[in-house]
mmCIF file of C-alpha atoms in Angstrom:
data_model
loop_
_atom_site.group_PDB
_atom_site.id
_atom_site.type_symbol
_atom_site.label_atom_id
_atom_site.label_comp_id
_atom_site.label_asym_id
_atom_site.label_seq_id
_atom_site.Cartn_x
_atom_site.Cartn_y
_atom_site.Cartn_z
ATOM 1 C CA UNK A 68 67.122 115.457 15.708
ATOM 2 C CA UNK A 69 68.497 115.814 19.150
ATOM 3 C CA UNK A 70 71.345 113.516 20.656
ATOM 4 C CA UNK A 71 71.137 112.324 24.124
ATOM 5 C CA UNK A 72 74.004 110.541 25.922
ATOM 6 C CA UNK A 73 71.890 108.989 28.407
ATOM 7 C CA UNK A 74 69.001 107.301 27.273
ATOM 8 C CA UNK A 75 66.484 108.029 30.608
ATOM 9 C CA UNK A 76 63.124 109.357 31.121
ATOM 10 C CA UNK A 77 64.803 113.035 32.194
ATOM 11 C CA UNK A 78 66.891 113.435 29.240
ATOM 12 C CA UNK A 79 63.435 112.149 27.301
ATOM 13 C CA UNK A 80 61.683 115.028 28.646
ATOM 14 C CA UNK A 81 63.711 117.559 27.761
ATOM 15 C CA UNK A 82 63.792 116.621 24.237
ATOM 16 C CA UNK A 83 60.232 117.024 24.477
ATOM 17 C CA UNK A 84 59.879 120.269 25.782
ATOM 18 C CA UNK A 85 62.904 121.445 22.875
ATOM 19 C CA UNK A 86 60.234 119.618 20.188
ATOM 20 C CA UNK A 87 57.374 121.728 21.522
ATOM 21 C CA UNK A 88 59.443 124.589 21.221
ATOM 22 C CA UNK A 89 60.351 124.227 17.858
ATOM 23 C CA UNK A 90 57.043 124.053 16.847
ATOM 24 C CA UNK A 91 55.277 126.945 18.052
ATOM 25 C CA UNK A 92 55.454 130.255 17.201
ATOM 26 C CA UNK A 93 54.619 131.481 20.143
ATOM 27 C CA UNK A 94 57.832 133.882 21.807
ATOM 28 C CA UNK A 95 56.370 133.783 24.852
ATOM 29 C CA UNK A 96 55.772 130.106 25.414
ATOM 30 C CA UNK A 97 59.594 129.584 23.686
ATOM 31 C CA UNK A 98 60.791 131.389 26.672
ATOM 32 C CA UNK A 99 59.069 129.832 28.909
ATOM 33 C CA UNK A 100 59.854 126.066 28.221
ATOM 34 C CA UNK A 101 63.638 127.487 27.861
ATOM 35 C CA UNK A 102 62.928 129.345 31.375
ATOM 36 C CA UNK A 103 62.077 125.735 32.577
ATOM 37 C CA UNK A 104 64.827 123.969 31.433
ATOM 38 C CA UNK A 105 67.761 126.129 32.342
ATOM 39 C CA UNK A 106 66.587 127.238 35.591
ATOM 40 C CA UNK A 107 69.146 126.987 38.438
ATOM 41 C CA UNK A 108 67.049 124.725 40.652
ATOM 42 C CA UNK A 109 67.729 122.114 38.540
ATOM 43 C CA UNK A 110 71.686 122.177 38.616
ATOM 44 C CA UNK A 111 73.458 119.192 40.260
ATOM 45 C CA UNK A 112 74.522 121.652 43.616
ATOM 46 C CA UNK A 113 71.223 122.381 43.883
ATOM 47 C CA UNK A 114 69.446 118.939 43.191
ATOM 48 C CA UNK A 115 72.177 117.324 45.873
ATOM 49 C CA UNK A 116 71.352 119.912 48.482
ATOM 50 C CA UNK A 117 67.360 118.971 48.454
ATOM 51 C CA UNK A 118 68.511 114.999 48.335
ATOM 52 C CA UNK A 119 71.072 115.682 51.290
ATOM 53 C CA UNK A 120 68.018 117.567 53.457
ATOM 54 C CA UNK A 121 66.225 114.371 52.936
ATOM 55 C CA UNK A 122 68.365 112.125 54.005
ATOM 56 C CA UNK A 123 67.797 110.061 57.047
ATOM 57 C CA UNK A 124 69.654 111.150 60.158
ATOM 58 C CA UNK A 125 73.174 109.052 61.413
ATOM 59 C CA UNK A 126 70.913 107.625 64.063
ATOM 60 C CA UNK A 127 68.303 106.288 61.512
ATOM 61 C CA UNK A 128 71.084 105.131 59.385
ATOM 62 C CA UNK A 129 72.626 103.528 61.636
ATOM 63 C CA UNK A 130 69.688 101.794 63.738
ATOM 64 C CA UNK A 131 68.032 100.514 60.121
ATOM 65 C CA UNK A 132 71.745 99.227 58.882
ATOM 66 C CA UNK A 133 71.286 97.064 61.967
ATOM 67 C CA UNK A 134 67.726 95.655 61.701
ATOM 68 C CA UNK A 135 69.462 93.685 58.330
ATOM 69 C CA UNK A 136 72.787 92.684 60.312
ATOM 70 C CA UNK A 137 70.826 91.055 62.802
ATOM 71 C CA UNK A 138 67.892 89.501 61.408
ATOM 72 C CA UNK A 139 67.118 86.176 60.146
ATOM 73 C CA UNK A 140 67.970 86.542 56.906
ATOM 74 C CA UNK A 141 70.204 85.133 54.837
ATOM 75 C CA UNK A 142 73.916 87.086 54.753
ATOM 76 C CA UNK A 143 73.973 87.615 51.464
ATOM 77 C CA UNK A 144 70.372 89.140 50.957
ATOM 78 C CA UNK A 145 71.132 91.625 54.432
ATOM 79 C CA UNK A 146 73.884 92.616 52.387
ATOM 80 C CA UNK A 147 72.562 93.520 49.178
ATOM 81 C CA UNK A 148 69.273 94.863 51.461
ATOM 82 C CA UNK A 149 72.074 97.060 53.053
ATOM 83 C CA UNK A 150 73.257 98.122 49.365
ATOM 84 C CA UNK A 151 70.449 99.159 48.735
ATOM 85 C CA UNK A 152 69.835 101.117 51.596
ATOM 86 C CA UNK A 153 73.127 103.434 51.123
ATOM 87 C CA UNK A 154 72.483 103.663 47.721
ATOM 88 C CA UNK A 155 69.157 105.133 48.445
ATOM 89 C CA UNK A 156 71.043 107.619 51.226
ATOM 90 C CA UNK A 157 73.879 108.758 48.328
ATOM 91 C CA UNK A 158 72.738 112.288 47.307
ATOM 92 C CA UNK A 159 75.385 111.326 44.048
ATOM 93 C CA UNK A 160 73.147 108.075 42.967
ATOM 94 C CA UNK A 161 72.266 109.709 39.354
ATOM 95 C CA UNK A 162 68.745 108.109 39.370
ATOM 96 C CA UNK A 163 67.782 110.000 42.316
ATOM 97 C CA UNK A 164 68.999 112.825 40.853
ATOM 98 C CA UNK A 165 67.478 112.658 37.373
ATOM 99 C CA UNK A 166 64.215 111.533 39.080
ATOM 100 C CA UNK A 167 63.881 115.039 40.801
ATOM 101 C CA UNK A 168 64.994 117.129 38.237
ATOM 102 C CA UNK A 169 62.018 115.869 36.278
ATOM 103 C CA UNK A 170 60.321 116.556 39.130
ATOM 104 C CA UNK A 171 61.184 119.989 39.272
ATOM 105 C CA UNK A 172 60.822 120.200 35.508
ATOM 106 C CA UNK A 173 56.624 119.676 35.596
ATOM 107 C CA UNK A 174 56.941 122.247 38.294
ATOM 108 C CA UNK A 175 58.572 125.036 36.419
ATOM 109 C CA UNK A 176 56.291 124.496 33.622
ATOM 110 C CA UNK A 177 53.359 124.274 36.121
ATOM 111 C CA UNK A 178 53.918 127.491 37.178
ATOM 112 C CA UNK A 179 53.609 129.493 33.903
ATOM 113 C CA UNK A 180 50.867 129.971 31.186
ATOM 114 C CA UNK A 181 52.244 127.851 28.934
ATOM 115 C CA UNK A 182 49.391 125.157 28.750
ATOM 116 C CA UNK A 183 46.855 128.049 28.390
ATOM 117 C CA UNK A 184 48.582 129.359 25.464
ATOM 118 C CA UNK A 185 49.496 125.849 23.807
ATOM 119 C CA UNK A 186 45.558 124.548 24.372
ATOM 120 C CA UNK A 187 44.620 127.397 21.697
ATOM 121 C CA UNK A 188 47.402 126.055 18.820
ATOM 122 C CA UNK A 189 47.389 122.191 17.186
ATOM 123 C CA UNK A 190 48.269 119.652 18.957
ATOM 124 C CA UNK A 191 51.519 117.730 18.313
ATOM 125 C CA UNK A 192 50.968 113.670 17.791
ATOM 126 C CA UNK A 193 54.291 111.954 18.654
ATOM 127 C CA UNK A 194 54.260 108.306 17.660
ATOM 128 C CA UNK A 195 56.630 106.272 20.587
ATOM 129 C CA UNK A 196 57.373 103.063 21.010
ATOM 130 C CA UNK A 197 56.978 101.185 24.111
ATOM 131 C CA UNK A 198 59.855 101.735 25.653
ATOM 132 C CA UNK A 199 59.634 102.184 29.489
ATOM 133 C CA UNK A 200 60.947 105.577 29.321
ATOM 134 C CA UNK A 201 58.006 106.788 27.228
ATOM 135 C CA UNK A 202 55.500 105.503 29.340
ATOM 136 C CA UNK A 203 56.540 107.615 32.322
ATOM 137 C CA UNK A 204 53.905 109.238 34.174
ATOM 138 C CA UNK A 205 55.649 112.294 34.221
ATOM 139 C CA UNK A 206 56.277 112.519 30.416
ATOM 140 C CA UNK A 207 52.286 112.214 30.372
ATOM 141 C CA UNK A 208 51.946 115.207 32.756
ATOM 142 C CA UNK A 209 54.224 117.182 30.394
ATOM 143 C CA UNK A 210 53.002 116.409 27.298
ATOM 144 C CA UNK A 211 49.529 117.091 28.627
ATOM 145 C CA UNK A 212 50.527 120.795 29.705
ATOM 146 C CA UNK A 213 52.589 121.232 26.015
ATOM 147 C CA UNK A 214 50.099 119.853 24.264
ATOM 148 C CA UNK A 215 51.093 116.712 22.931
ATOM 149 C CA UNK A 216 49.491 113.414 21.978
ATOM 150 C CA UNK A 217 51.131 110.324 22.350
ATOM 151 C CA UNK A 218 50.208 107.669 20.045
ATOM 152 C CA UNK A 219 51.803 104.489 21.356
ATOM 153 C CA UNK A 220 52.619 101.615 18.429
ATOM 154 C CA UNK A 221 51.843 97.761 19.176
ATOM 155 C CA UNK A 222 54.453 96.051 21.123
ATOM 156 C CA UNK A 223 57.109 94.554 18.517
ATOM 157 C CA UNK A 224 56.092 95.998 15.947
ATOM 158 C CA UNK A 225 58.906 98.439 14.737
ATOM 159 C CA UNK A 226 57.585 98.563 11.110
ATOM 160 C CA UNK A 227 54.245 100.120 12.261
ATOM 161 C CA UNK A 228 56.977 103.372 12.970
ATOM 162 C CA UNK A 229 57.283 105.524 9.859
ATOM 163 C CA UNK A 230 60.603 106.455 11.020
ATOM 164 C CA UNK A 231 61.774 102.851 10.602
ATOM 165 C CA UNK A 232 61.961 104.039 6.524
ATOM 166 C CA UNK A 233 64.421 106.560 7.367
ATOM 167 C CA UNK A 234 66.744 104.895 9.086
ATOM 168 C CA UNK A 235 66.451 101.956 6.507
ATOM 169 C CA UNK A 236 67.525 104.189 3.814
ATOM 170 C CA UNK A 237 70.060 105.914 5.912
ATOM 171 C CA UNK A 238 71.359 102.085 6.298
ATOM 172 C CA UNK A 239 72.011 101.384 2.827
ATOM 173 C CA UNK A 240 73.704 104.610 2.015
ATOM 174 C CA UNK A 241 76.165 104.454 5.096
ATOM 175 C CA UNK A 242 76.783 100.344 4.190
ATOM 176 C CA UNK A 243 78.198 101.862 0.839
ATOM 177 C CA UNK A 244 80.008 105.040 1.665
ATOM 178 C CA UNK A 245 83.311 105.857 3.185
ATOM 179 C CA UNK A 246 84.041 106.948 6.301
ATOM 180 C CA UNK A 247 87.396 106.406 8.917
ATOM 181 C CA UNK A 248 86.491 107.872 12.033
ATOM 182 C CA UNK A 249 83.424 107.732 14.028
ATOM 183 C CA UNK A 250 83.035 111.307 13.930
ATOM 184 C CA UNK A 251 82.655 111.659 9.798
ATOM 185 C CA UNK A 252 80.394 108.797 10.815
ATOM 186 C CA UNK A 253 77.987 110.979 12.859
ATOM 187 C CA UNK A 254 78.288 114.193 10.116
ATOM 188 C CA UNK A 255 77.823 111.680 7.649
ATOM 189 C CA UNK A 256 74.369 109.994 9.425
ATOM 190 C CA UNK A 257 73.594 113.928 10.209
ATOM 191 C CA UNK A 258 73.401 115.054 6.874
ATOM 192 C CA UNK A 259 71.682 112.169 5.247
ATOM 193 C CA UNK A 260 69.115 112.301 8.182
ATOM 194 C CA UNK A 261 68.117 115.871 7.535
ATOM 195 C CA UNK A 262 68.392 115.014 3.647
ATOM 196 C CA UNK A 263 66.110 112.186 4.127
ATOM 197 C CA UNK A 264 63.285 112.873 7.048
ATOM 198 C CA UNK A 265 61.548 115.460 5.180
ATOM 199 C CA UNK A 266 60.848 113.624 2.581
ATOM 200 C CA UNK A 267 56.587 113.418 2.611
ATOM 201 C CA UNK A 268 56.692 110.341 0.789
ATOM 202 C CA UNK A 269 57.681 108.083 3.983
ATOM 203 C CA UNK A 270 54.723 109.969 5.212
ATOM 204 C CA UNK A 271 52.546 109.249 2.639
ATOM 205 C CA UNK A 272 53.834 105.651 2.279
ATOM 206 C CA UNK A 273 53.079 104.777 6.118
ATOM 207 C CA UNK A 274 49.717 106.265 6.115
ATOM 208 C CA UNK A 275 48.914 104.837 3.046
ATOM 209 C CA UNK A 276 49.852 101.057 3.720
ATOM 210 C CA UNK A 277 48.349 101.175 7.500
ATOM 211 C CA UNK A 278 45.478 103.590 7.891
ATOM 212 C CA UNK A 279 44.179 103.469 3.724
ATOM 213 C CA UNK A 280 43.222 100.523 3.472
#
């Protein structure tokens, strides 16, 4: 189980990579996908110095602010047009930022052996909902060089997910237990999670109900 404060494609892919990690044996490939992950290129200095070399020039700026003052537009939509336009010049807008360093991700792990060695062990099946996040291109592209399968469920359909059981039964414990603080909360959910997600029969239970009979 991994924890993710932001909830975005980027932070998405790195979970993945850590999952493929975890599940191969492989030293050399563990390295690598670490190698990927932490490599300098990808801190904020870094990432802000490639978005500031692409930004347009005060001239540009300037002359394209202008073509939305003075057009025949309404006000309003030449402003929020102009919004948009600094917003897409701020080398500190965290999309742009989180969009490159996936970028940069799929290029560090281009640039090692890693799919070579992965292609000869099982593939991992991860079973995603539809969010939009998991439907990136770029989580395709990674999961393709790690060796991963995505298996995406029908839309609304949250019981087709076998780890729907889990958190049901997590549910009813935490409704009955104590707990005063939101951080005895999270140890609490933490240790019943682990408890609980190994157990085969949720496994068994899903298969059996949807693909048995």
């Amino acid at each position: 189980m991994e924890e993710n404060i932001k909830n975005n494609s980027y932070t998405f892919l790195k979970t993945v990579c850590n999952f493929r990690s975890l599940n191969t044996n492989n030293h050399k490939v563990k390295q690598q996908i670490k190698e990927a992950l932490n490599n300098p290129n990808l801190e904020i200095e870094n990432i802000q110095l490639i978005l500031y070399k692409k930004q347009l020039s005060n001239k540009d700026l300037i002359n394209k602010i202008n073509d939305e003052l003075y057009n025949e537009n309404p006000k309003q939509i030449s402003i929020e047009k102009i919004q948009k336009i600094c917003r897409k010049e701020d080398i500190n807008n965290s999309r742009k930022i989180s969009n490159l360093q996936r970028e940069i991700i799929l290029k560090n792990l281009q640039n090692s052996k890693i799919k070579e060695i992965l292609s000869k062990e099982k593939p991992i099946y991860l079973i995603l909902d539809n969010a939009k996040i998991h439907h990136a291109k770029i989580i395709e592209s990674v999961c393709d060089i790690l060796n991963m399968k995505l298996i995406f469920l029908e839309p609304y359909c949250p019981d087709l997910n076998p780890i729907e059981d889990v958190w049901r039964t997590i549910k009813r414990i935490l409704y009955n237990s104590n707990y005063k603080t939101l951080e005895k909360l999270i140890k609490l959910f933490k240790k019943l999670f682990y408890e609980i997600v190994d157990d085969t029969s949720f496994y068994n239970n899903w298969l059996s109900e949807y693909f048995m009979v």
